[in-house]
């Protein structure tokens, strides 16, 4: 009954969206659809051709990896048989301020995987609160793991996830794992799907230079319908982009929700130092520590140390998402601020590794991340200027173009294997515009960071003048950049 109701709601949503597109098309003059007319509909898309070409390239590469290359790799792994088995598996789980129900779900799935994978396994719990330790011990007693499955607790101060990871890595180092050992890093709100350990650990024997890999994500959102759809859309896009980058073995992040590393990587003091105390020396803002973005720090460290990165699309995890605010607008902006800040803080120094280390495609993708904050606003800005200067028809043409192309992009996302919904076209455009504005804001304020689950904030102990200078110079640069952007468009239009 619930499935039928959901299906009817989805159908009604799609019909409503298509009806809006048709009404918008009917409101336009016929000349818009005349190929010989100077304001032919497709001309508005010339502004974004190079942006769409990048998206198309990601899609083609992603599909090639998902349906051709990865199945070939999987057959090679299967032929290895027992030779691909690790000597020991460590499952490191970091937990802090997560509700008891979610914590129980997570540790139940982790202990189950430790038992069912069949490898010698140690579950390492990096925790802050005594209540979490008691909960895990209770689950451990009830599930009664066999002798080859061990439990290790690491009590840490509640100073952030980076410290939790570093303490956990050092605890694993004390076990003295050999070169065939692997470490899975699992976030405290990540429920492992069945068989995920068996699907991820063999790849390190097939690819001798892969230092870390990450997994496919699905989510359960404890929030509104639109918040749930927003997260699901993000994971569908993520899946295609991960597959695209995996074709070059240059996956751009070691997702904190679940990633797997060679044991010799996470026990390397240099890697631990990168994750625990990563920082940036900025020409204007000075030196500051990274609070968030451990997934980007671990990726950058792997690249710098000479390792490749990989993606396993059929190894799934389910994350329990707790939006930081009840309002969708506030919650999405807060999450974007954190995600895009992590991305931009790593971007410039990652590019400095050079094309020889990153490869041509990865370098282009990293460069595109820096300019996309402006190109994503280009179409809307031109449409608004043209509608004010010439005719409102130009804005209507742009809206029809956006509605049609976002519908097409949504349909293409269905090839990812993730479900799609009628709200996706609107959310795609929301992410484009609001995401670009958030990127511009954070680009000039890279030192501003905060967790969405914790109240931890960066305090550098700066003097009042330095605080004043950082604040006002950030505002001045934001205003200057926006003014140059708008002035350029006014001249061109």
Short mmCIF file of C-alpha atoms in Angstrom, two decimals:
data_model
loop_
_atom_site.label_atom_id
_atom_site.label_comp_id
_atom_site.label_asym_id
_atom_site.label_seq_id
_atom_site.Cartn_x
_atom_site.Cartn_y
_atom_site.Cartn_z
CA UNK A 1 0.00 0.00 0.00
CA UNK A 2 2.82 2.40 0.93
CA UNK A 3 4.65 1.57 -2.33
CA UNK A 4 1.51 2.28 -4.37
CA UNK A 5 0.96 5.60 -2.62
CA UNK A 6 4.59 6.60 -3.19
CA UNK A 7 4.32 5.66 -6.87
CA UNK A 8 1.15 7.75 -7.33
CA UNK A 9 2.77 10.72 -5.62
CA UNK A 10 5.81 10.40 -7.90
CA UNK A 11 3.59 10.22 -11.01
CA UNK A 12 1.63 13.29 -9.90
CA UNK A 13 4.89 15.16 -9.32
CA UNK A 14 6.21 14.36 -12.78
CA UNK A 15 2.89 15.39 -14.42
CA UNK A 16 2.95 18.68 -12.51
CA UNK A 17 6.53 19.40 -13.62
CA UNK A 18 5.82 18.59 -17.29
CA UNK A 19 2.67 20.74 -17.18
CA UNK A 20 4.71 23.71 -15.95
CA UNK A 21 7.17 23.25 -18.81
CA UNK A 22 4.34 23.16 -21.36
CA UNK A 23 2.71 26.30 -19.93
CA UNK A 24 6.05 28.09 -20.07
CA UNK A 25 6.54 27.03 -23.70
CA UNK A 26 3.03 28.25 -24.62
CA UNK A 27 3.77 31.64 -23.05
CA UNK A 28 6.68 32.24 -25.45
CA UNK A 29 6.35 33.77 -28.95
CA UNK A 30 6.53 31.32 -31.86
CA UNK A 31 9.76 32.85 -33.16
CA UNK A 32 11.61 31.28 -30.23
CA UNK A 33 11.09 27.85 -31.78
CA UNK A 34 11.96 28.90 -35.34
CA UNK A 35 15.49 27.68 -36.21
CA UNK A 36 15.93 30.61 -38.61
CA UNK A 37 15.00 33.19 -35.99
CA UNK A 38 17.80 35.16 -34.31
CA UNK A 39 16.39 34.28 -30.87
CA UNK A 40 16.10 30.54 -31.53
CA UNK A 41 15.75 28.68 -28.22
CA UNK A 42 19.02 26.74 -28.39
CA UNK A 43 21.11 29.90 -28.73
CA UNK A 44 20.64 30.56 -25.04
CA UNK A 45 22.52 27.32 -24.38
CA UNK A 46 25.68 28.50 -26.16
CA UNK A 47 26.70 30.25 -22.95
CA UNK A 48 26.89 26.95 -21.12
CA UNK A 49 28.21 24.62 -23.85
CA UNK A 50 31.59 24.08 -22.23
CA UNK A 51 29.96 23.46 -18.83
CA UNK A 52 27.63 20.86 -20.29
CA UNK A 53 30.54 19.26 -22.16
CA UNK A 54 32.33 18.70 -18.84
CA UNK A 55 29.19 17.10 -17.40
CA UNK A 56 28.78 14.95 -20.52
CA UNK A 57 32.40 13.82 -20.29
CA UNK A 58 31.91 12.80 -16.65
CA UNK A 59 28.75 10.89 -17.59
CA UNK A 60 30.36 9.00 -20.49
CA UNK A 61 33.45 8.15 -18.43
CA UNK A 62 31.25 7.10 -15.49
CA UNK A 63 29.12 4.78 -17.62
CA UNK A 64 32.22 3.32 -19.29
CA UNK A 65 33.71 2.51 -15.89
CA UNK A 66 30.47 1.24 -14.35
CA UNK A 67 29.34 -1.05 -17.17
CA UNK A 68 32.55 -2.02 -19.00
CA UNK A 69 35.79 -1.43 -17.08
CA UNK A 70 34.67 -2.30 -13.55
CA UNK A 71 33.07 -5.67 -14.54
CA UNK A 72 36.37 -6.51 -16.26
CA UNK A 73 38.32 -5.64 -13.10
CA UNK A 74 35.89 -7.65 -10.97
CA UNK A 75 36.50 -10.76 -13.09
CA UNK A 76 40.24 -10.32 -12.56
CA UNK A 77 39.71 -10.05 -8.78
CA UNK A 78 37.60 -13.21 -8.82
CA UNK A 79 40.41 -15.11 -10.53
CA UNK A 80 42.78 -14.19 -7.70
CA UNK A 81 40.65 -16.17 -5.24
CA UNK A 82 42.31 -16.58 -1.84
CA UNK A 83 45.38 -14.70 -3.06
CA UNK A 84 43.38 -11.47 -2.74
CA UNK A 85 42.52 -12.06 0.96
CA UNK A 86 44.02 -9.64 3.50
CA UNK A 87 46.05 -10.88 6.43
CA UNK A 88 43.99 -8.79 8.87
CA UNK A 89 41.08 -6.35 8.67
CA UNK A 90 40.70 -3.40 11.04
CA UNK A 91 37.30 -1.70 11.23
CA UNK A 92 37.85 1.73 12.79
CA UNK A 93 34.59 3.44 13.86
CA UNK A 94 34.56 7.06 15.08
CA UNK A 95 31.53 8.16 17.14
CA UNK A 96 30.62 11.44 18.80
CA UNK A 97 27.24 12.96 19.68
CA UNK A 98 25.20 10.52 17.59
CA UNK A 99 21.88 9.28 18.95
CA UNK A 100 21.81 5.83 20.58
CA UNK A 101 19.50 4.30 17.95
CA UNK A 102 21.82 5.22 15.07
CA UNK A 103 24.91 4.17 17.04
CA UNK A 104 23.34 0.76 17.72
CA UNK A 105 22.49 0.32 14.00
CA UNK A 106 26.03 1.23 12.99
CA UNK A 107 27.88 -1.03 15.43
CA UNK A 108 25.49 -3.92 14.81
CA UNK A 109 26.31 -3.75 11.08
CA UNK A 110 30.06 -3.41 11.78
CA UNK A 111 30.17 -6.39 14.15
CA UNK A 112 28.10 -8.42 11.69
CA UNK A 113 30.55 -7.64 8.89
CA UNK A 114 33.50 -8.52 11.15
CA UNK A 115 31.93 -11.92 11.79
CA UNK A 116 30.72 -12.71 8.28
CA UNK A 117 33.76 -11.57 6.27
CA UNK A 118 35.69 -14.56 7.65
CA UNK A 119 39.02 -12.71 7.93
CA UNK A 120 40.92 -12.09 11.19
CA UNK A 121 39.31 -8.79 12.21
CA UNK A 122 39.66 -6.17 14.93
CA UNK A 123 36.90 -3.64 15.56
CA UNK A 124 38.50 -0.43 16.85
CA UNK A 125 36.02 1.93 18.53
CA UNK A 126 37.24 5.53 18.74
CA UNK A 127 34.73 7.03 21.18
CA UNK A 128 34.30 9.93 23.58
CA UNK A 129 31.40 9.00 25.84
CA UNK A 130 31.13 6.09 28.28
CA UNK A 131 27.55 5.44 27.14
CA UNK A 132 28.82 4.49 23.67
CA UNK A 133 31.32 2.06 25.18
CA UNK A 134 28.61 0.38 27.26
CA UNK A 135 26.32 0.15 24.23
CA UNK A 136 29.02 -1.50 22.09
CA UNK A 137 29.94 -3.97 24.85
CA UNK A 138 26.29 -4.94 25.19
CA UNK A 139 25.98 -5.54 21.43
CA UNK A 140 29.25 -7.48 21.43
CA UNK A 141 28.01 -9.81 24.16
CA UNK A 142 24.68 -10.40 22.43
CA UNK A 143 26.22 -11.09 18.98
CA UNK A 144 28.99 -13.28 20.48
CA UNK A 145 31.68 -13.01 17.75
CA UNK A 146 34.08 -15.93 17.13
CA UNK A 147 37.64 -15.91 18.46
CA UNK A 148 39.22 -14.41 15.33
CA UNK A 149 37.18 -11.22 15.83
CA UNK A 150 38.59 -8.84 18.46
CA UNK A 151 37.40 -5.59 20.06
CA UNK A 152 39.58 -2.59 20.92
CA UNK A 153 38.45 0.69 22.54
CA UNK A 154 40.17 4.05 22.13
CA UNK A 155 38.86 6.77 24.45
CA UNK A 156 39.49 10.28 23.11
CA UNK A 157 38.69 13.88 24.12
CA UNK A 158 35.76 15.43 22.26
CA UNK A 159 37.99 17.72 20.20
CA UNK A 160 36.88 16.66 16.74
CA UNK A 161 36.93 13.81 14.25
CA UNK A 162 40.52 14.41 13.16
CA UNK A 163 41.79 13.64 16.66
CA UNK A 164 39.52 10.60 16.82
CA UNK A 165 41.01 9.26 13.59
CA UNK A 166 44.59 9.95 14.64
CA UNK A 167 44.10 8.16 17.98
CA UNK A 168 42.53 5.24 16.14
CA UNK A 169 45.35 5.04 13.59
CA UNK A 170 47.95 4.99 16.36
CA UNK A 171 46.01 2.24 18.14
CA UNK A 172 46.10 0.20 14.92
CA UNK A 173 49.86 0.87 14.61
CA UNK A 174 50.36 -0.83 17.98
CA UNK A 175 48.92 -4.04 16.47
CA UNK A 176 51.87 -4.01 14.00
CA UNK A 177 49.86 -4.94 10.85
CA UNK A 178 51.81 -6.35 7.91
CA UNK A 179 51.76 -5.24 4.27
CA UNK A 180 48.60 -7.26 3.50
CA UNK A 181 46.57 -5.69 6.30
CA UNK A 182 43.71 -3.28 5.47
CA UNK A 183 41.89 -0.65 7.50
CA UNK A 184 38.27 0.40 6.92
CA UNK A 185 37.41 3.82 8.39
CA UNK A 186 33.70 4.02 9.21
CA UNK A 187 31.82 7.10 10.39
CA UNK A 188 29.54 6.87 13.40
CA UNK A 189 26.38 7.34 11.31
CA UNK A 190 27.21 4.79 8.59
CA UNK A 191 25.40 1.45 8.41
CA UNK A 192 27.35 -1.14 6.40
CA UNK A 193 25.46 -3.17 3.80
CA UNK A 194 25.98 -6.92 3.83
CA UNK A 195 29.20 -8.08 2.20
CA UNK A 196 30.79 -4.64 1.95
CA UNK A 197 34.07 -5.79 3.55
CA UNK A 198 34.45 -8.76 1.18
CA UNK A 199 33.76 -6.49 -1.79
CA UNK A 200 36.35 -3.86 -0.87
CA UNK A 201 39.42 -5.59 0.59
CA UNK A 202 40.58 -7.66 -2.46
CA UNK A 203 41.32 -4.64 -4.65
CA UNK A 204 44.56 -3.85 -2.85
CA UNK A 205 46.06 -7.08 -4.14
CA UNK A 206 44.89 -6.46 -7.71
CA UNK A 207 46.20 -2.87 -7.80
CA UNK A 208 49.55 -2.69 -6.07
CA UNK A 209 49.66 1.12 -6.04
CA UNK A 210 46.12 1.81 -4.76
CA UNK A 211 46.49 3.27 -1.27
CA UNK A 212 42.81 3.89 -0.55
CA UNK A 213 39.35 3.35 -1.98
CA UNK A 214 35.83 4.45 -1.21
CA UNK A 215 32.30 3.10 -1.60
CA UNK A 216 28.83 3.79 -3.00
CA UNK A 217 26.43 5.64 -0.65
CA UNK A 218 22.69 5.55 -0.08
CA UNK A 219 20.94 7.46 2.67
CA UNK A 220 18.10 7.58 5.15
CA UNK A 221 17.28 11.19 6.01
CA UNK A 222 15.72 12.15 9.32
CA UNK A 223 14.06 15.24 7.87
CA UNK A 224 11.56 16.63 5.36
CA UNK A 225 10.75 15.23 1.90
CA UNK A 226 12.72 17.94 0.11
CA UNK A 227 15.72 17.41 2.41
CA UNK A 228 15.57 13.68 1.71
CA UNK A 229 15.42 14.22 -2.06
CA UNK A 230 18.27 16.73 -1.88
CA UNK A 231 20.55 14.17 -0.20
CA UNK A 232 19.54 11.37 -2.58
CA UNK A 233 20.25 13.56 -5.59
CA UNK A 234 23.67 14.37 -4.21
CA UNK A 235 24.53 10.69 -3.82
CA UNK A 236 23.36 9.90 -7.37
CA UNK A 237 25.60 12.66 -8.76
CA UNK A 238 28.42 11.53 -6.51
CA UNK A 239 28.17 7.96 -7.84
CA UNK A 240 28.61 9.03 -11.47
CA UNK A 241 31.48 11.42 -10.67
CA UNK A 242 33.24 8.77 -8.56
CA UNK A 243 32.97 6.26 -11.41
CA UNK A 244 34.35 8.85 -13.84
CA UNK A 245 37.38 9.60 -11.65
CA UNK A 246 37.94 5.90 -10.87
CA UNK A 247 38.59 5.36 -14.58
CA UNK A 248 41.87 7.25 -13.99
CA UNK A 249 42.34 5.86 -10.45
CA UNK A 250 42.11 9.44 -9.24
CA UNK A 251 38.99 9.47 -7.03
CA UNK A 252 39.06 12.96 -5.51
CA UNK A 253 38.03 12.20 -1.93
CA UNK A 254 38.37 9.37 0.56
CA UNK A 255 34.82 9.67 1.85
CA UNK A 256 34.70 9.90 5.63
CA UNK A 257 31.54 7.77 5.78
CA UNK A 258 33.49 4.69 4.71
CA UNK A 259 36.83 4.37 3.00
CA UNK A 260 39.35 1.53 3.05
CA UNK A 261 43.15 1.95 3.20
CA UNK A 262 46.24 -0.18 3.19
CA UNK A 263 47.33 -0.65 6.80
CA UNK A 264 50.81 0.59 5.95
CA UNK A 265 49.22 3.88 4.81
CA UNK A 266 47.26 4.65 7.99
CA UNK A 267 50.22 3.61 10.18
CA UNK A 268 52.57 5.95 8.30
CA UNK A 269 53.39 8.83 10.72
CA UNK A 270 53.31 11.28 7.81
CA UNK A 271 49.77 10.23 6.83
CA UNK A 272 48.60 10.42 10.46
CA UNK A 273 50.09 13.90 10.76
CA UNK A 274 48.33 15.02 7.57
CA UNK A 275 44.95 13.87 8.87
CA UNK A 276 45.41 15.07 12.44
CA UNK A 277 46.92 18.52 11.95
CA UNK A 278 46.39 19.50 8.32
CA UNK A 279 46.68 23.23 7.72
CA UNK A 280 46.92 25.85 5.00
CA UNK A 281 49.28 28.81 4.63
CA UNK A 282 47.16 31.48 2.94
CA UNK A 283 48.72 34.63 1.48
CA UNK A 284 46.08 36.88 3.10
CA UNK A 285 44.51 34.89 5.95
CA UNK A 286 47.74 33.42 7.32
CA UNK A 287 48.16 29.87 8.61
CA UNK A 288 45.11 28.04 9.96
CA UNK A 289 44.31 24.47 10.93
CA UNK A 290 41.62 22.41 9.19
CA UNK A 291 38.75 21.43 11.48
CA UNK A 292 36.64 19.59 8.91
CA UNK A 293 37.54 17.84 5.65
CA UNK A 294 39.50 14.83 6.90
CA UNK A 295 38.34 13.01 3.73
CA UNK A 296 40.07 15.63 1.57
CA UNK A 297 43.19 15.62 3.75
CA UNK A 298 43.51 11.84 3.46
CA UNK A 299 43.08 12.05 -0.33
CA UNK A 300 45.68 14.79 -0.66
CA UNK A 301 48.08 12.84 1.56
CA UNK A 302 47.67 9.74 -0.63
CA UNK A 303 48.35 11.78 -3.77
CA UNK A 304 51.38 13.44 -2.22
CA UNK A 305 52.78 10.10 -1.03
CA UNK A 306 52.45 8.64 -4.54
CA UNK A 307 49.39 6.37 -4.17
CA UNK A 308 46.39 5.88 -6.47
CA UNK A 309 42.76 5.98 -5.31
CA UNK A 310 39.82 3.83 -6.41
CA UNK A 311 36.03 3.43 -6.18
CA UNK A 312 34.00 0.22 -5.67
CA UNK A 313 30.49 0.95 -7.04
CA UNK A 314 28.84 -2.30 -5.90
CA UNK A 315 30.04 -1.97 -2.28
CA UNK A 316 27.25 -0.01 -0.60
CA UNK A 317 26.81 1.77 2.70
CA UNK A 318 23.71 3.44 4.11
CA UNK A 319 24.16 6.70 5.96
CA UNK A 320 21.73 8.12 8.50
CA UNK A 321 21.53 11.84 7.76
CA UNK A 322 20.53 14.29 10.50
CA UNK A 323 20.02 17.76 8.95
CA UNK A 324 21.61 20.50 11.09
CA UNK A 325 18.48 22.70 10.81
CA UNK A 326 14.75 22.10 10.35
CA UNK A 327 14.60 24.61 7.51
CA UNK A 328 15.75 23.14 4.19
CA UNK A 329 17.31 26.45 3.08
CA UNK A 330 19.29 26.88 6.29
CA UNK A 331 20.35 23.22 6.49
CA UNK A 332 21.46 22.98 2.85
CA UNK A 333 23.42 26.24 3.06
CA UNK A 334 25.17 25.12 6.22
CA UNK A 335 26.12 21.77 4.68
CA UNK A 336 27.25 23.41 1.43
CA UNK A 337 29.42 25.82 3.41
CA UNK A 338 31.21 22.89 5.03
CA UNK A 339 31.51 20.72 1.90
CA UNK A 340 32.62 23.47 -0.49
CA UNK A 341 35.01 24.90 2.07
CA UNK A 342 36.69 21.51 2.41
CA UNK A 343 36.90 21.27 -1.35
CA UNK A 344 38.35 24.73 -1.97
CA UNK A 345 40.88 24.50 0.88
CA UNK A 346 42.47 21.49 -0.81
CA UNK A 347 42.04 22.59 -4.42
CA UNK A 348 44.89 25.03 -4.99
CA UNK A 349 47.60 22.95 -3.32
CA UNK A 350 46.32 19.80 -5.07
CA UNK A 351 46.82 21.55 -8.42
CA UNK A 352 50.38 22.35 -7.37
CA UNK A 353 51.14 18.61 -7.35
CA UNK A 354 51.30 18.99 -11.12
CA UNK A 355 49.87 17.28 -14.16
CA UNK A 356 52.58 14.61 -14.03
CA UNK A 357 51.22 13.36 -10.71
CA UNK A 358 47.51 14.05 -11.20
CA UNK A 359 47.07 13.42 -14.91
CA UNK A 360 45.45 15.70 -17.50
CA UNK A 361 41.79 14.94 -16.77
CA UNK A 362 42.14 15.27 -12.99
CA UNK A 363 43.95 18.59 -13.40
CA UNK A 364 41.15 19.89 -15.65
CA UNK A 365 38.51 18.76 -13.12
CA UNK A 366 40.32 20.53 -10.27
CA UNK A 367 40.64 23.68 -12.36
CA UNK A 368 36.94 23.51 -13.25
CA UNK A 369 36.10 23.40 -9.54
CA UNK A 370 37.72 26.81 -9.17
CA UNK A 371 35.88 28.50 -12.04
CA UNK A 372 32.49 26.74 -11.80
CA UNK A 373 31.34 29.12 -9.05
CA UNK A 374 31.23 31.85 -11.70
CA UNK A 375 30.19 29.87 -14.78
CA UNK A 376 27.19 28.43 -12.92
CA UNK A 377 25.84 31.99 -12.49
CA UNK A 378 26.60 33.08 -16.04
CA UNK A 379 23.35 31.94 -17.69
CA UNK A 380 21.05 33.40 -15.04
CA UNK A 381 22.95 36.70 -14.92
CA UNK A 382 22.87 37.10 -18.73
CA UNK A 383 19.15 36.22 -18.85
CA UNK A 384 18.31 38.81 -16.17
CA UNK A 385 20.39 41.53 -17.84
CA UNK A 386 18.89 40.77 -21.28
CA UNK A 387 15.35 40.75 -19.88
CA UNK A 388 15.89 44.17 -18.29
CA UNK A 389 17.63 45.67 -21.31
CA UNK A 390 15.56 44.11 -24.10
CA UNK A 391 12.56 41.93 -23.22
CA UNK A 392 11.21 39.66 -20.45
CA UNK A 393 11.01 36.97 -23.15
CA UNK A 394 14.73 36.30 -22.66
CA UNK A 395 14.17 35.34 -19.03
CA UNK A 396 11.27 33.05 -20.03
CA UNK A 397 13.45 31.43 -22.69
CA UNK A 398 16.14 30.83 -20.09
CA UNK A 399 13.66 29.29 -17.63
CA UNK A 400 12.34 26.95 -20.33
CA UNK A 401 15.92 25.99 -21.21
CA UNK A 402 16.71 25.31 -17.55
CA UNK A 403 13.53 23.27 -17.05
CA UNK A 404 14.20 21.14 -20.13
CA UNK A 405 17.90 20.52 -19.55
CA UNK A 406 17.43 19.71 -15.84
CA UNK A 407 14.76 17.20 -16.80
CA UNK A 408 17.22 15.56 -19.20
CA UNK A 409 19.97 15.54 -16.55
CA UNK A 410 17.58 13.92 -14.09
CA UNK A 411 16.74 11.16 -16.57
CA UNK A 412 20.46 10.56 -17.15
CA UNK A 413 20.95 10.16 -13.38
CA UNK A 414 18.69 7.11 -13.50
CA UNK A 415 21.59 5.24 -15.16
CA UNK A 416 23.48 5.53 -11.88
CA UNK A 417 21.22 2.93 -10.26
CA UNK A 418 20.05 5.50 -7.71
CA UNK A 419 16.31 6.35 -7.65
CA UNK A 420 15.17 9.67 -9.17
CA UNK A 421 12.20 11.87 -8.24
CA UNK A 422 10.15 14.74 -9.73
CA UNK A 423 11.80 17.27 -7.40
CA UNK A 424 15.25 16.56 -8.85
CA UNK A 425 15.17 19.11 -11.75
CA UNK A 426 14.32 21.97 -9.37
CA UNK A 427 16.90 20.79 -6.80
CA UNK A 428 19.56 20.54 -9.51
CA UNK A 429 19.02 24.20 -10.36
CA UNK A 430 18.89 25.19 -6.69
CA UNK A 431 22.25 23.48 -6.15
CA UNK A 432 23.68 25.27 -9.18
CA UNK A 433 22.73 28.80 -8.14
CA UNK A 434 22.82 28.62 -4.34
CA UNK A 435 25.87 26.33 -4.46
CA UNK A 436 27.74 28.84 -6.65
CA UNK A 437 26.89 31.72 -4.29
CA UNK A 438 28.06 29.69 -1.27
CA UNK A 439 31.30 28.79 -3.09
CA UNK A 440 32.02 32.43 -3.86
CA UNK A 441 31.36 33.39 -0.24
CA UNK A 442 33.55 30.64 1.21
CA UNK A 443 36.32 31.09 -1.40
CA UNK A 444 37.23 34.41 0.20
CA UNK A 445 36.77 33.07 3.75
CA UNK A 446 38.64 29.79 3.76
CA UNK A 447 39.59 30.17 7.40
CA UNK A 448 35.94 30.12 8.52
CA UNK A 449 35.00 26.56 9.50
CA UNK A 450 32.56 24.80 11.82
CA UNK A 451 31.12 21.34 12.35
CA UNK A 452 27.41 20.80 11.78
CA UNK A 453 27.17 18.24 14.60
CA UNK A 454 29.50 19.92 17.08
CA UNK A 455 29.95 23.45 18.35
CA UNK A 456 33.69 23.24 17.66
CA UNK A 457 34.97 26.36 15.91
CA UNK A 458 38.43 27.47 14.87
CA UNK A 459 40.01 29.91 17.33
CA UNK A 460 43.47 31.05 16.18
CA UNK A 461 43.92 33.59 18.98
CA UNK A 462 44.40 36.41 16.48
CA UNK A 463 44.79 39.99 17.60
CA UNK A 464 41.92 42.41 17.03
CA UNK A 465 43.62 44.13 14.07
CA UNK A 466 44.24 40.82 12.29
CA UNK A 467 40.62 39.78 12.85
CA UNK A 468 39.45 43.14 11.51
CA UNK A 469 41.76 42.92 8.49
CA UNK A 470 40.69 39.33 7.63
CA UNK A 471 37.01 40.23 7.90
CA UNK A 472 37.08 43.42 5.87
CA UNK A 473 39.57 42.19 3.26
CA UNK A 474 37.28 39.19 2.66
CA UNK A 475 34.31 41.50 2.18
CA UNK A 476 36.27 43.80 -0.11
CA UNK A 477 37.51 40.95 -2.30
CA UNK A 478 34.05 39.42 -2.54
CA UNK A 479 32.55 42.76 -3.56
CA UNK A 480 35.35 43.44 -6.08
CA UNK A 481 35.10 40.01 -7.71
CA UNK A 482 31.29 40.24 -7.98
CA UNK A 483 31.53 43.77 -9.42
CA UNK A 484 34.03 42.71 -12.10
CA UNK A 485 31.82 39.72 -12.99
CA UNK A 486 28.67 41.84 -13.37
CA UNK A 487 30.47 44.66 -15.20
CA UNK A 488 31.95 42.21 -17.71
CA UNK A 489 28.51 40.75 -18.43
CA UNK A 490 26.95 44.20 -18.82
CA UNK A 491 29.57 45.10 -21.44
CA UNK A 492 29.14 41.79 -23.29
CA UNK A 493 25.33 41.89 -23.29
#
